[in-house]
Short mmCIF file of C-alpha atoms in Angstrom, two decimals:
data_model
loop_
_atom_site.label_atom_id
_atom_site.label_comp_id
_atom_site.label_asym_id
_atom_site.label_seq_id
_atom_site.Cartn_x
_atom_site.Cartn_y
_atom_site.Cartn_z
CA MET A 23 -24.62 -35.74 -38.10
CA PRO A 24 -22.48 -37.97 -40.11
CA ARG A 25 -20.17 -40.23 -38.06
CA SER A 26 -16.77 -38.46 -40.40
CA ARG A 27 -18.23 -34.89 -39.30
CA LEU A 28 -18.95 -35.76 -35.77
CA ALA A 29 -15.41 -37.69 -35.32
CA ARG A 30 -13.85 -33.86 -37.38
CA ALA A 31 -15.39 -32.16 -34.93
CA LEU A 32 -14.41 -34.04 -31.94
CA VAL A 33 -10.68 -33.82 -32.86
CA LEU A 34 -10.98 -30.16 -33.82
CA LEU A 35 -12.63 -29.23 -30.05
CA ALA A 36 -9.60 -32.03 -28.26
CA LEU A 37 -7.02 -30.05 -30.19
CA VAL A 38 -8.80 -26.67 -29.28
CA ALA A 39 -8.80 -28.02 -25.41
CA GLY A 40 -5.36 -29.61 -25.60
CA CYS A 41 -3.58 -26.25 -27.40
CA ALA A 42 -5.27 -23.82 -24.62
CA HIS A 43 -2.32 -22.75 -22.41
CA TYR A 44 -1.71 -19.87 -20.51
CA PRO A 45 0.23 -17.22 -22.00
CA CYS A 46 4.22 -17.74 -21.59
CA ASN A 47 5.94 -14.63 -19.67
CA PRO A 48 8.99 -13.98 -22.38
CA GLU A 49 12.52 -14.91 -20.79
CA LEU A 50 14.50 -11.89 -20.94
CA LYS A 51 17.27 -11.76 -23.52
CA LYS A 52 19.70 -9.68 -21.78
CA PHE A 53 20.04 -9.59 -17.80
CA ASP A 54 20.47 -5.30 -17.49
CA PRO A 55 20.18 -4.49 -13.74
CA GLN A 56 19.38 -0.68 -14.94
CA ALA A 57 16.43 -1.52 -17.39
CA GLY A 58 13.22 -2.21 -17.17
CA TYR A 59 10.19 -1.66 -14.36
CA ARG A 60 12.50 -0.17 -11.16
CA PHE A 61 11.62 2.52 -9.14
CA GLY A 62 14.75 4.83 -10.41
CA ASN A 63 13.55 4.37 -14.00
CA CYS A 64 10.64 6.73 -12.63
CA ALA A 65 12.20 9.91 -13.04
CA SER A 66 11.72 12.41 -10.20
CA ARG A 67 12.97 15.80 -9.26
CA PRO A 68 15.67 15.90 -6.68
CA GLU A 69 13.41 17.86 -4.32
CA ASP A 70 10.61 15.10 -4.55
CA ASP A 71 12.20 12.83 -1.90
CA ALA A 72 11.99 15.22 0.98
CA THR A 73 8.53 14.48 1.52
CA PHE A 74 8.21 10.93 0.33
CA ILE A 75 4.91 9.18 0.20
CA VAL A 76 3.36 5.63 0.03
CA LEU A 77 -0.08 4.52 -0.56
CA ALA A 78 -1.14 1.20 0.21
CA PHE A 79 -4.27 -0.34 -1.35
CA SER A 80 -5.80 -3.13 0.15
CA GLY A 81 -7.96 -6.04 -1.24
CA GLY A 82 -11.57 -6.36 -1.10
CA GLY A 83 -13.08 -6.48 -4.96
CA THR A 84 -14.93 -3.74 -6.01
CA ARG A 85 -14.80 -2.50 -2.09
CA ALA A 86 -11.43 -1.93 -2.09
CA ALA A 87 -11.21 -0.56 -5.43
CA ALA A 88 -13.48 1.74 -5.00
CA PHE A 89 -12.07 3.14 -1.57
CA SER A 90 -8.42 3.55 -2.41
CA TYR A 91 -9.98 5.31 -5.93
CA GLY A 92 -11.95 7.50 -3.39
CA LEU A 93 -8.54 8.15 -1.79
CA LEU A 94 -6.48 9.28 -4.99
CA GLU A 95 -9.74 11.77 -5.95
CA LYS A 96 -9.44 13.44 -3.00
CA LEU A 97 -5.50 13.30 -2.97
CA ARG A 98 -5.91 15.22 -5.87
CA THR A 99 -7.90 18.16 -4.82
CA ILE A 100 -5.72 19.23 -1.81
CA PRO A 101 -2.77 21.42 -2.93
CA LEU A 102 0.71 20.81 -1.69
CA PRO A 103 1.38 23.36 0.41
CA GLN A 104 4.53 24.94 -1.01
CA PRO A 105 6.95 28.92 -1.03
CA ALA A 106 4.82 31.53 -3.05
CA GLY A 107 5.36 31.39 -6.42
CA ALA A 108 6.04 27.76 -6.80
CA ALA A 109 4.16 26.01 -9.73
CA PRO A 110 0.83 24.49 -8.34
CA ARG A 111 0.90 20.72 -7.52
CA SER A 112 -1.45 18.37 -5.49
CA LEU A 113 -0.91 15.97 -2.87
CA LEU A 114 -1.24 13.44 -5.64
CA ASP A 115 1.89 14.83 -7.46
CA GLU A 116 3.71 14.17 -4.41
CA VAL A 117 2.74 10.32 -4.07
CA ASP A 118 5.88 8.47 -4.73
CA VAL A 119 4.66 4.88 -4.30
CA ILE A 120 1.74 2.90 -4.20
CA SER A 121 1.74 -0.63 -2.93
CA SER A 122 -1.68 -2.85 -3.93
CA VAL A 123 -3.00 -5.97 -3.58
CA SER A 124 -6.22 -7.75 -4.85
CA GLY A 125 -8.79 -5.08 -5.58
CA GLY A 126 -6.77 -2.47 -4.30
CA SER A 127 -4.37 -3.49 -7.79
CA PHE A 128 -7.39 -2.30 -10.49
CA THR A 129 -6.83 1.17 -9.46
CA ALA A 130 -3.40 1.24 -8.71
CA ALA A 131 -2.61 -0.33 -12.11
CA TYR A 132 -5.04 1.71 -13.86
CA TYR A 133 -3.84 4.75 -12.44
CA GLY A 134 -0.05 3.63 -13.24
CA LEU A 135 -0.50 3.64 -16.63
CA TYR A 136 -2.97 6.33 -17.45
CA ARG A 137 -2.86 8.90 -14.67
CA ASP A 138 -5.63 11.33 -15.03
CA ARG A 139 -7.61 9.23 -17.40
CA ILE A 140 -9.06 7.73 -14.28
CA PHE A 141 -10.89 10.38 -13.17
CA ASP A 142 -11.38 12.86 -16.24
CA GLY A 143 -12.20 9.39 -18.78
CA PRO A 144 -15.48 7.57 -18.05
CA GLU A 145 -13.75 3.85 -18.75
CA PHE A 146 -12.64 3.34 -14.88
CA LYS A 147 -16.26 3.99 -13.24
CA GLN A 148 -18.09 2.33 -16.15
CA ARG A 149 -16.23 -0.78 -16.77
CA LEU A 150 -14.96 -1.36 -13.31
CA LEU A 151 -16.66 0.19 -10.29
CA TYR A 152 -20.26 0.70 -11.55
CA HIS A 153 -20.12 -2.42 -13.76
CA ASN A 154 -21.19 -6.08 -13.04
CA VAL A 155 -18.00 -7.43 -13.66
CA GLN A 156 -18.60 -10.46 -11.90
CA GLY A 157 -21.59 -11.41 -14.13
CA ASP A 158 -19.51 -10.69 -17.46
CA LEU A 159 -16.93 -13.18 -15.70
CA ILE A 160 -19.75 -15.99 -14.90
CA LEU A 161 -21.15 -15.61 -18.52
CA LYS A 162 -17.59 -15.82 -19.93
CA LEU A 163 -16.87 -18.79 -18.00
CA LEU A 164 -20.43 -20.51 -18.85
CA ASN A 165 -19.35 -19.53 -22.78
CA PRO A 166 -18.95 -23.65 -24.71
CA VAL A 167 -15.98 -22.46 -26.08
CA ASN A 168 -14.28 -21.16 -22.86
CA LEU A 169 -15.80 -24.06 -21.14
CA TRP A 170 -14.01 -26.41 -23.40
CA LYS A 171 -10.89 -24.71 -23.29
CA LEU A 172 -10.72 -25.33 -19.56
CA ALA A 173 -10.49 -28.76 -19.82
CA SER A 174 -6.67 -28.07 -20.50
CA PRO A 175 -4.73 -28.83 -17.25
CA THR A 176 -2.39 -25.79 -18.55
CA TYR A 177 -5.72 -23.24 -18.75
CA SER A 178 -7.55 -22.14 -15.80
CA ARG A 179 -10.40 -19.87 -15.07
CA ILE A 180 -8.04 -16.79 -14.08
CA GLU A 181 -6.99 -16.73 -17.62
CA LEU A 182 -10.39 -15.74 -18.52
CA ALA A 183 -10.16 -13.34 -15.86
CA ALA A 184 -7.05 -11.85 -17.31
CA GLU A 185 -8.51 -11.96 -20.81
CA TYR A 186 -11.18 -9.81 -19.93
CA TYR A 187 -9.35 -7.14 -18.06
CA ASP A 188 -7.08 -6.70 -20.31
CA ARG A 189 -9.70 -6.27 -23.42
CA HIS A 190 -12.10 -4.26 -20.93
CA LEU A 191 -9.94 -2.18 -18.76
CA PHE A 192 -6.33 -2.24 -19.48
CA GLU A 193 -6.20 -2.22 -23.28
CA ASN A 194 -3.76 -5.07 -23.99
CA LYS A 195 -1.07 -2.85 -22.47
CA THR A 196 2.22 -4.37 -20.96
CA PHE A 197 4.31 -3.20 -18.17
CA ALA A 198 6.70 -1.16 -20.85
CA ALA A 199 3.97 1.19 -20.71
CA MET A 200 4.26 2.39 -17.32
CA PRO A 201 7.57 4.07 -16.83
CA GLN A 202 6.81 5.69 -20.51
CA GLN A 203 4.59 8.28 -17.83
CA LYS A 204 8.49 9.07 -16.95
CA ARG A 205 7.45 10.39 -13.35
CA ARG A 206 6.32 9.07 -10.06
CA PRO A 207 4.78 6.94 -8.38
CA PHE A 208 6.19 4.04 -8.88
CA VAL A 209 3.15 0.96 -8.84
CA ILE A 210 3.84 -2.33 -7.30
CA ILE A 211 1.20 -4.73 -7.71
CA ASN A 212 1.13 -7.69 -5.78
CA ALA A 213 0.38 -11.09 -5.45
CA THR A 214 1.45 -14.26 -3.38
CA ASP A 215 3.59 -16.99 -4.47
CA MET A 216 1.30 -20.13 -3.60
CA SER A 217 4.29 -22.66 -2.51
CA LEU A 218 6.26 -20.14 -0.79
CA GLY A 219 3.40 -18.55 0.88
CA ALA A 220 5.46 -15.07 0.26
CA ARG A 221 4.75 -12.04 -1.51
CA PHE A 222 5.56 -11.79 -5.06
CA GLU A 223 5.91 -8.49 -6.66
CA PHE A 224 5.17 -7.46 -10.29
CA THR A 225 8.62 -5.56 -10.84
CA GLN A 226 11.67 -6.37 -12.45
CA SER A 227 13.76 -6.74 -9.58
CA GLN A 228 11.01 -9.78 -9.17
CA PHE A 229 10.84 -10.68 -12.83
CA ASP A 230 15.04 -10.98 -13.03
CA LEU A 231 14.30 -13.97 -10.49
CA LEU A 232 12.29 -15.81 -13.04
CA MET A 233 14.92 -14.67 -15.98
CA SER A 234 11.58 -13.02 -17.65
CA ASP A 235 11.13 -9.31 -19.06
CA LEU A 236 8.34 -7.61 -17.41
CA ASN A 237 8.33 -4.91 -19.92
CA ARG A 238 6.45 -7.82 -22.25
CA PHE A 239 4.03 -9.18 -19.69
CA LYS A 240 0.26 -7.66 -19.66
CA VAL A 241 -0.80 -5.57 -16.65
CA ALA A 242 -4.03 -7.18 -16.56
CA ARG A 243 -2.51 -10.44 -16.08
CA ALA A 244 -0.75 -9.12 -13.17
CA VAL A 245 -3.70 -7.76 -11.50
CA ALA A 246 -5.75 -11.02 -12.44
CA ALA A 247 -2.62 -12.38 -9.99
CA SER A 248 -3.20 -10.06 -7.37
CA SER A 249 -6.60 -10.85 -7.33
CA ALA A 250 -6.84 -14.47 -8.07
CA PHE A 251 -9.25 -15.22 -4.96
CA PRO A 252 -8.56 -18.79 -3.72
CA LEU A 253 -10.79 -21.38 -5.09
CA LEU A 254 -13.34 -18.95 -6.70
CA LEU A 255 -10.47 -18.29 -9.42
CA THR A 256 -7.19 -20.27 -10.05
CA PRO A 257 -3.72 -19.28 -9.82
CA VAL A 258 -1.75 -17.60 -12.26
CA ALA A 259 1.28 -19.70 -13.94
CA VAL A 260 4.40 -18.10 -14.71
CA ASP A 261 7.72 -19.88 -16.18
CA ASN A 262 10.82 -19.96 -13.84
CA HIS A 263 13.70 -19.91 -17.08
CA PRO A 264 16.89 -21.03 -16.15
CA LYS A 265 19.52 -18.27 -15.01
CA GLY A 266 22.36 -19.31 -16.93
CA ASP A 267 25.72 -18.14 -15.39
CA LEU A 268 23.53 -15.04 -13.06
CA ARG A 269 24.07 -16.11 -9.06
CA GLU A 270 21.90 -14.83 -6.34
CA PRO A 271 22.14 -11.38 -4.94
CA GLN A 272 25.25 -11.37 -2.75
CA TRP A 273 23.85 -10.56 0.46
CA VAL A 274 21.52 -13.61 0.36
CA ALA A 275 24.89 -16.06 1.40
CA ASP A 276 25.09 -13.49 4.46
CA ALA A 277 21.55 -13.53 5.52
CA ILE A 278 21.25 -17.43 5.06
CA GLU A 279 23.46 -17.23 8.28
CA ASP A 280 20.77 -15.32 10.37
CA LEU A 281 18.15 -17.70 10.92
CA GLU A 282 18.39 -17.63 14.94
CA ARG A 283 19.48 -13.68 14.53
CA SER A 284 16.93 -12.10 11.88
CA PRO A 285 14.37 -14.66 11.07
CA ARG A 286 12.80 -12.14 8.57
CA ARG A 287 16.31 -11.48 6.91
CA TRP A 288 16.72 -15.48 6.82
CA ARG A 289 13.58 -16.07 5.07
CA MET A 290 13.65 -13.32 2.68
CA ALA A 291 17.12 -14.83 1.61
CA MET A 292 15.63 -18.53 1.25
CA ASN A 293 12.43 -17.25 -1.02
CA ILE A 294 15.35 -15.50 -2.91
CA ARG A 295 17.32 -18.43 -3.02
CA SER A 296 14.08 -20.88 -4.35
CA TYR A 297 13.91 -19.29 -7.48
CA PHE A 298 17.26 -20.62 -8.35
CA ASP A 299 15.76 -24.49 -7.85
CA LEU A 300 15.91 -26.18 -11.11
CA SER A 301 12.57 -28.17 -10.01
CA ARG A 302 10.78 -24.84 -9.21
CA LYS A 303 9.93 -24.50 -13.33
CA HIS A 304 6.76 -22.85 -12.69
CA ILE A 305 5.72 -20.23 -9.78
CA HIS A 306 2.18 -20.23 -8.99
CA LEU A 307 0.73 -16.86 -8.13
CA LEU A 308 -2.69 -16.12 -5.69
CA ASP A 309 -4.14 -13.41 -4.13
CA GLY A 310 -1.73 -10.91 -2.78
CA GLY A 311 -4.13 -10.09 0.18
CA ILE A 312 -2.94 -14.26 1.14
CA SER A 313 0.75 -12.71 2.09
CA ASP A 314 -0.37 -9.22 3.05
CA ASN A 315 -4.05 -8.00 2.29
CA LEU A 316 -2.81 -4.26 3.38
CA GLY A 317 -0.14 -3.64 0.77
CA VAL A 318 2.00 -2.28 3.01
CA ARG A 319 4.84 -5.15 3.29
CA GLY A 320 6.62 -4.14 0.60
CA PRO A 321 7.23 -0.78 1.59
CA ILE A 322 7.92 -1.60 4.97
CA GLN A 323 10.74 -4.21 3.86
CA SER A 324 12.02 -1.40 2.15
CA LEU A 325 12.48 1.11 4.84
CA VAL A 326 14.45 -1.58 7.57
CA PHE A 327 16.07 -4.13 5.60
CA PHE A 328 18.86 -3.18 2.89
CA ASP A 329 18.79 -6.00 0.51
CA PRO A 330 17.89 -5.07 -2.66
CA ILE A 331 16.93 -7.87 -5.65
CA VAL A 332 20.07 -7.39 -7.61
CA LEU A 333 21.51 -10.47 -9.66
CA GLU A 334 25.19 -10.85 -9.57
CA ASP A 335 26.46 -11.37 -13.40
CA GLY A 336 30.21 -10.95 -12.34
CA LYS A 337 30.02 -6.98 -13.22
CA PRO A 338 29.84 -4.65 -10.77
CA HIS A 339 26.92 -2.73 -10.22
CA PRO A 340 26.89 -0.08 -7.19
CA ASP A 341 24.21 2.60 -8.60
CA ASP A 342 21.11 0.37 -8.79
CA LYS A 343 17.75 1.22 -9.58
CA GLU A 344 16.03 -0.55 -6.84
CA LEU A 345 13.56 0.80 -4.35
CA SER A 346 15.25 0.93 -0.64
CA ILE A 347 13.34 3.67 1.35
CA LEU A 348 16.11 2.90 4.09
CA ARG A 349 18.98 4.27 1.51
CA LEU A 350 17.20 7.50 0.67
CA VAL A 351 16.40 8.09 4.48
CA ASN A 352 19.98 7.09 5.42
CA ASP A 353 20.93 9.99 2.80
CA HIS A 354 19.20 12.36 4.60
CA LYS A 355 16.73 12.82 1.22
CA ILE A 356 13.76 12.12 3.53
CA LYS A 357 12.68 14.65 6.01
CA ARG A 358 8.56 13.16 6.22
CA LEU A 359 7.73 9.70 5.15
CA VAL A 360 3.88 9.22 5.01
CA PHE A 361 2.32 6.30 4.69
CA ILE A 362 -1.42 6.34 3.65
CA ILE A 363 -3.23 3.17 4.02
CA ALA A 364 -6.59 2.74 2.25
CA ASP A 365 -7.78 0.02 4.42
CA ALA A 366 -11.36 -1.58 3.06
CA LYS A 367 -11.44 -3.90 5.50
CA PRO A 368 -15.13 -5.44 6.10
CA GLY A 369 -16.65 -6.07 9.48
CA ASP A 370 -17.65 -9.26 11.51
CA SER A 371 -20.17 -11.22 10.94
CA ASP A 372 -22.84 -9.77 14.04
CA THR A 373 -25.47 -12.13 13.47
CA ARG A 374 -23.52 -15.56 13.81
CA ASP A 375 -23.41 -15.47 17.49
CA GLU A 376 -27.11 -15.14 17.62
CA SER A 377 -27.59 -18.68 16.63
CA ALA A 378 -27.03 -22.08 18.79
CA ARG A 379 -26.53 -23.98 14.94
CA THR A 380 -23.28 -24.72 13.95
CA PRO A 381 -21.78 -22.99 11.33
CA GLY A 382 -21.47 -24.11 8.30
CA PHE A 383 -19.02 -25.05 5.87
CA LEU A 384 -18.31 -22.54 3.91
CA ASP A 385 -18.79 -19.98 6.68
CA VAL A 386 -16.38 -21.98 8.39
CA GLY A 387 -14.00 -21.91 5.70
CA LEU A 388 -14.41 -18.33 4.69
CA THR A 389 -13.31 -17.78 8.60
CA ALA A 390 -10.21 -20.08 8.48
CA GLY A 391 -9.34 -17.94 5.41
CA SER A 392 -9.95 -14.61 6.37
CA ALA A 393 -9.68 -14.62 10.06
CA PRO A 394 -5.72 -15.32 9.52
CA ILE A 395 -5.17 -12.50 7.10
CA ALA A 396 -7.11 -9.92 9.06
CA ASN A 397 -4.76 -10.74 12.09
CA PHE A 398 -1.71 -9.93 10.08
CA SER A 399 -2.98 -7.17 8.75
CA PHE A 400 -3.21 -6.14 12.45
CA GLU A 401 0.20 -7.01 12.99
CA SER A 402 1.35 -5.15 10.06
CA VAL A 403 -0.34 -2.09 11.23
CA GLN A 404 1.28 -2.38 14.81
CA LEU A 405 4.46 -3.03 13.03
CA LEU A 406 4.48 0.35 11.42
CA GLN A 407 3.66 2.08 14.33
CA GLU A 408 6.28 0.64 16.43
CA ILE A 409 8.78 1.98 13.29
CA LYS A 410 7.25 5.35 13.53
CA THR A 411 7.26 5.44 17.83
CA GLU A 412 11.30 4.59 16.86
CA PHE A 413 11.73 7.28 14.47
CA LYS A 414 10.29 9.61 17.15
CA ARG A 415 12.08 8.56 19.74
CA GLU A 416 15.92 9.04 18.26
CA LYS A 417 17.40 12.20 19.13
CA ASP A 418 17.63 14.99 16.79
CA ASP A 419 21.07 13.81 16.05
CA PRO A 420 22.86 15.39 12.44
CA GLU A 421 24.53 12.21 11.74
CA LEU A 422 21.10 10.75 11.23
CA GLN A 423 19.02 13.53 10.26
CA LYS A 424 16.08 12.99 12.33
CA LEU A 425 12.74 12.01 10.24
CA LYS A 426 9.02 12.47 11.00
CA MET A 427 6.77 9.75 10.19
CA TYR A 428 3.26 10.14 9.46
CA MET A 429 0.83 6.48 9.53
CA ILE A 430 -2.40 7.84 8.09
CA HIS A 431 -4.86 4.55 8.50
CA LEU A 432 -8.05 4.90 6.66
CA ARG A 433 -10.59 1.86 7.67
CA PHE A 434 -14.43 2.01 8.36
CA ASP A 435 -13.59 1.63 12.09
CA SER A 436 -13.07 5.21 12.16
CA ILE A 437 -16.24 6.04 10.17
CA GLU A 438 -18.19 8.00 12.76
CA ASN A 439 -22.20 7.63 11.50
CA PRO A 440 -22.81 4.34 12.60
CA HIS A 441 -24.88 3.22 9.78
CA ILE A 442 -22.95 4.33 7.16
CA ARG A 443 -20.09 2.28 8.87
CA ARG A 444 -22.23 -0.54 8.94
CA CYS A 445 -23.38 -0.34 5.40
CA LEU A 446 -19.78 -0.25 4.32
CA GLN A 447 -18.86 -3.48 6.64
CA GLY A 448 -21.30 -5.08 4.91
CA LEU A 449 -20.42 -4.78 1.69
CA GLY A 450 -19.37 -8.16 0.08
CA THR A 451 -16.07 -8.78 -1.66
CA ASN A 452 -16.93 -9.55 -4.97
CA PHE A 453 -16.81 -7.48 -8.19
CA ASN A 454 -20.71 -6.46 -8.08
CA LEU A 455 -21.41 -3.49 -5.83
CA PRO A 456 -24.71 -1.52 -5.52
CA ALA A 457 -23.66 2.41 -6.90
CA SER A 458 -24.67 3.53 -3.70
CA GLY A 459 -22.11 1.70 -2.09
CA VAL A 460 -19.42 2.72 -4.61
CA ASN A 461 -20.50 6.53 -4.04
CA GLU A 462 -20.58 6.14 -0.03
CA LEU A 463 -16.69 4.32 -0.36
CA ARG A 464 -15.39 7.31 -2.75
CA LYS A 465 -16.72 9.38 -0.87
CA GLN A 466 -15.65 7.94 2.91
CA ALA A 467 -12.10 8.15 1.79
CA GLY A 468 -12.03 11.65 1.08
CA GLU A 469 -13.44 12.17 4.46
CA LEU A 470 -11.52 10.08 6.14
CA LEU A 471 -8.33 11.39 5.11
CA GLU A 472 -9.76 14.91 6.08
CA LYS A 473 -10.76 14.04 9.61
CA SER A 474 -7.50 11.97 10.11
CA LYS A 475 -5.29 13.63 13.17
CA GLU A 476 -2.46 12.68 11.95
CA PHE A 477 -3.09 14.30 8.25
CA GLY A 478 -3.58 17.64 9.70
CA LYS A 479 -0.46 17.37 11.27
CA LEU A 480 0.99 16.47 8.30
CA MET A 481 -0.54 19.09 6.28
CA GLU A 482 0.61 21.61 9.03
CA ASP A 483 4.18 20.43 8.94
CA LEU A 484 3.58 21.30 5.27
CA LYS A 485 2.50 24.54 5.62
CA LYS A 486 4.74 25.79 8.26
CA GLU A 487 7.89 24.62 6.32
CA ALA A 488 6.52 26.42 2.98
CA GLU A 489 5.90 29.49 4.78
CA THR A 490 9.54 29.58 5.73
CA ALA A 491 11.56 28.24 2.42
CA THR A 492 12.29 30.55 -0.29
CA SER A 493 10.97 29.66 -3.32
CA PRO A 494 13.27 28.02 -5.95
CA VAL A 495 13.34 29.04 -9.63
CA ARG A 496 11.84 25.77 -11.70
CA PRO A 497 9.64 25.38 -14.73
CA PRO A 498 6.08 24.59 -13.88
CA GLY A 499 4.86 20.88 -13.98
CA MET B 12 13.58 -2.39 14.81
CA PHE B 13 16.78 -0.67 13.38
CA GLU B 14 20.56 -1.16 14.10
CA TYR B 15 23.02 1.46 14.13
CA VAL B 16 26.15 1.38 12.36
CA ARG B 17 29.09 3.86 11.40
CA VAL B 18 31.77 3.09 8.83
CA ILE B 19 35.15 4.35 9.73
CA PHE B 20 38.01 5.66 7.06
CA GLU B 21 39.97 8.67 6.69
CA ASP B 22 37.92 9.84 3.31
CA GLN B 23 34.72 10.61 2.95
CA ARG B 24 33.29 8.26 0.47
CA ASP B 25 30.33 5.97 -0.06
CA VAL B 26 29.59 2.96 2.09
CA PHE B 27 29.26 -0.43 0.10
CA ILE B 28 26.97 -3.46 1.46
CA ALA B 29 27.09 -6.48 -0.59
CA GLY B 30 28.16 -4.54 -3.17
CA LYS B 31 25.18 -2.15 -3.30
CA LYS B 32 25.54 1.83 -1.89
CA MET B 33 24.35 2.28 1.37
CA GLY B 34 25.59 5.50 3.52
CA ARG B 35 28.61 7.39 3.53
CA THR B 36 31.71 6.85 5.61
CA ASN B 37 32.13 8.31 9.40
CA ARG B 38 28.09 9.01 9.52
CA LYS B 39 25.79 6.56 11.36
CA PHE B 40 23.45 5.27 9.44
CA ARG B 41 20.49 2.99 10.13
CA ILE B 42 19.77 -0.92 8.96
CA GLY B 43 17.69 -3.93 10.15
CA GLY B 44 19.91 -6.69 12.19
CA GLY B 45 21.73 -9.05 10.85
CA THR B 46 25.09 -10.21 8.88
CA TYR B 47 25.99 -7.79 6.35
CA THR B 48 29.80 -7.26 4.23
CA PHE B 49 30.76 -3.98 4.04
CA ASP B 50 33.23 -2.36 1.37
CA LEU B 51 34.53 1.10 0.05
CA GLY B 52 33.96 0.61 -3.42
CA GLU B 53 36.64 1.89 -5.69
CA PRO B 54 39.24 2.91 -5.79
CA LYS B 55 40.20 0.15 -3.45
CA ASP B 56 42.65 1.88 -1.30
CA TYR B 57 41.95 0.34 1.73
CA SER B 58 42.34 -2.65 4.11
CA PRO B 59 40.81 -5.08 4.43
CA GLN B 60 38.95 -5.23 1.12
CA ARG B 61 36.27 -6.51 2.56
CA GLN B 62 34.31 -7.22 5.94
CA LYS B 63 31.52 -9.01 7.53
CA ALA B 64 29.84 -7.85 10.51
CA LEU B 65 27.09 -9.14 12.78
CA VAL B 66 25.07 -5.79 13.61
CA GLU B 67 23.05 -6.59 17.00
CA ASP B 68 22.25 -4.76 19.94
CA THR B 69 23.37 -1.38 18.75
CA THR B 70 21.87 1.91 19.50
CA GLU B 71 21.75 5.24 18.57
CA ASP B 72 24.85 5.91 21.21
CA THR B 73 26.70 2.81 20.64
CA PRO B 74 26.72 1.87 16.89
CA LEU B 75 28.61 -1.03 15.54
CA GLU B 76 31.89 0.90 13.88
CA VAL B 77 33.30 -0.95 11.16
CA HIS B 78 36.76 0.84 10.55
CA PHE B 79 38.66 0.61 7.10
CA ALA B 80 42.20 1.81 7.13
CA LYS B 81 44.07 3.52 3.71
CA VAL B 82 46.73 1.95 2.43
#
């Protein structure tokens, strides 16, 4: 090849590499605490809050995506007990919030965007659950054009993954497409702010902290961030724009005083304050499982603390649109609070301890990463249990209105058949599972729900109420 | 996990915590422990205009009572 042509080709390649940059999240043109992707903008009927259902989808690659999908499939088939004459609804219609991390975020995001198409259309199954997504990502990585783009310091492997998910699953949709559904559930996709080690939610209130417009942010990129498995994938970068005259929420100043008295609240306040730190120009987001591998911590926070993320612009905003389960409880809107956790946690290694051989570098590294995550998930479930016990112990007080809380934890440990249990616990955390594994995950999610004693109590309670209630006159749907 | 608060005022109206609605006057409500600033929104016919209080060591039977007087 003549030298001049070679030189031109090298310059062109250098330009390609140099220009490769992650898509910048757009700046918010006008702060409006009423607008955008917020819980209060998912319309609901007044009676919808009486039974408030939160689904939490754990991490775990396709294993988690399939398990949470099986839960949705099952909920769709169970009629909601209602008074005679009421329009038929399923339990799935009654779900108010879905909070997800990592693999579970694929299911949550797809359902949030497309609703019944996740069941009736072939795409979600063909392009994710039963597809070798991992193989496609590797091929994309080995494409010479992409390899060259990866030479840029501001373009990394996760962007290839995000582009893939965008094209193959999420059809270039942004979060603007989510509330167009005009009804719940409100889907919260969670990642981890790498510098804080704290949850990062893809909601407009979190994006207000970046002075960025979530409506113009691709859903695929949020899911990529949520599932950015450390080392195999890279963090998603988002820009933290200047806030101008906007100030941190009012409660932050109070909570900053609470280091000794309420450390959790203090930490939340410090995290929010950090987004006003001008040196934090770029936020790096990793797999949501690092901060919460069950997807429950956000709803728990919303139930225990009243600290809505609403920036101060000097105007009163008494009616915010933030998710506050605590406010709904205190307003006596919720009679029954239901948490259903689809926990796709794999089993522990059952062969390592058979050998005296020193475990290898990879084994040790994976354990160092996964054990704290699993322990934290365990503690999260215990925390929910303690909250449930506290509600149960409350007296029947008209001022408080006694609340019934149900916690339904679907996990492989509960599978009675030892062969099936070991099979599902042994499925890897990746995006390429055998079809038989995916089928069994879907099936077991439904069976575990049906067999759950707590779920049985919930259905009994709903039936009793339906039998004693009179049917309101309302149009179907 | 929860602390208990009752905001006392001669009228029934919304209670605000750091400028956001939470609960009603004269009715106990639950909240996570910590320091909160309470007020009663508009109209500003009460005193003091806002109160900061530490909510801790309460029980269902002994909630923290935050008093506002009508002016």
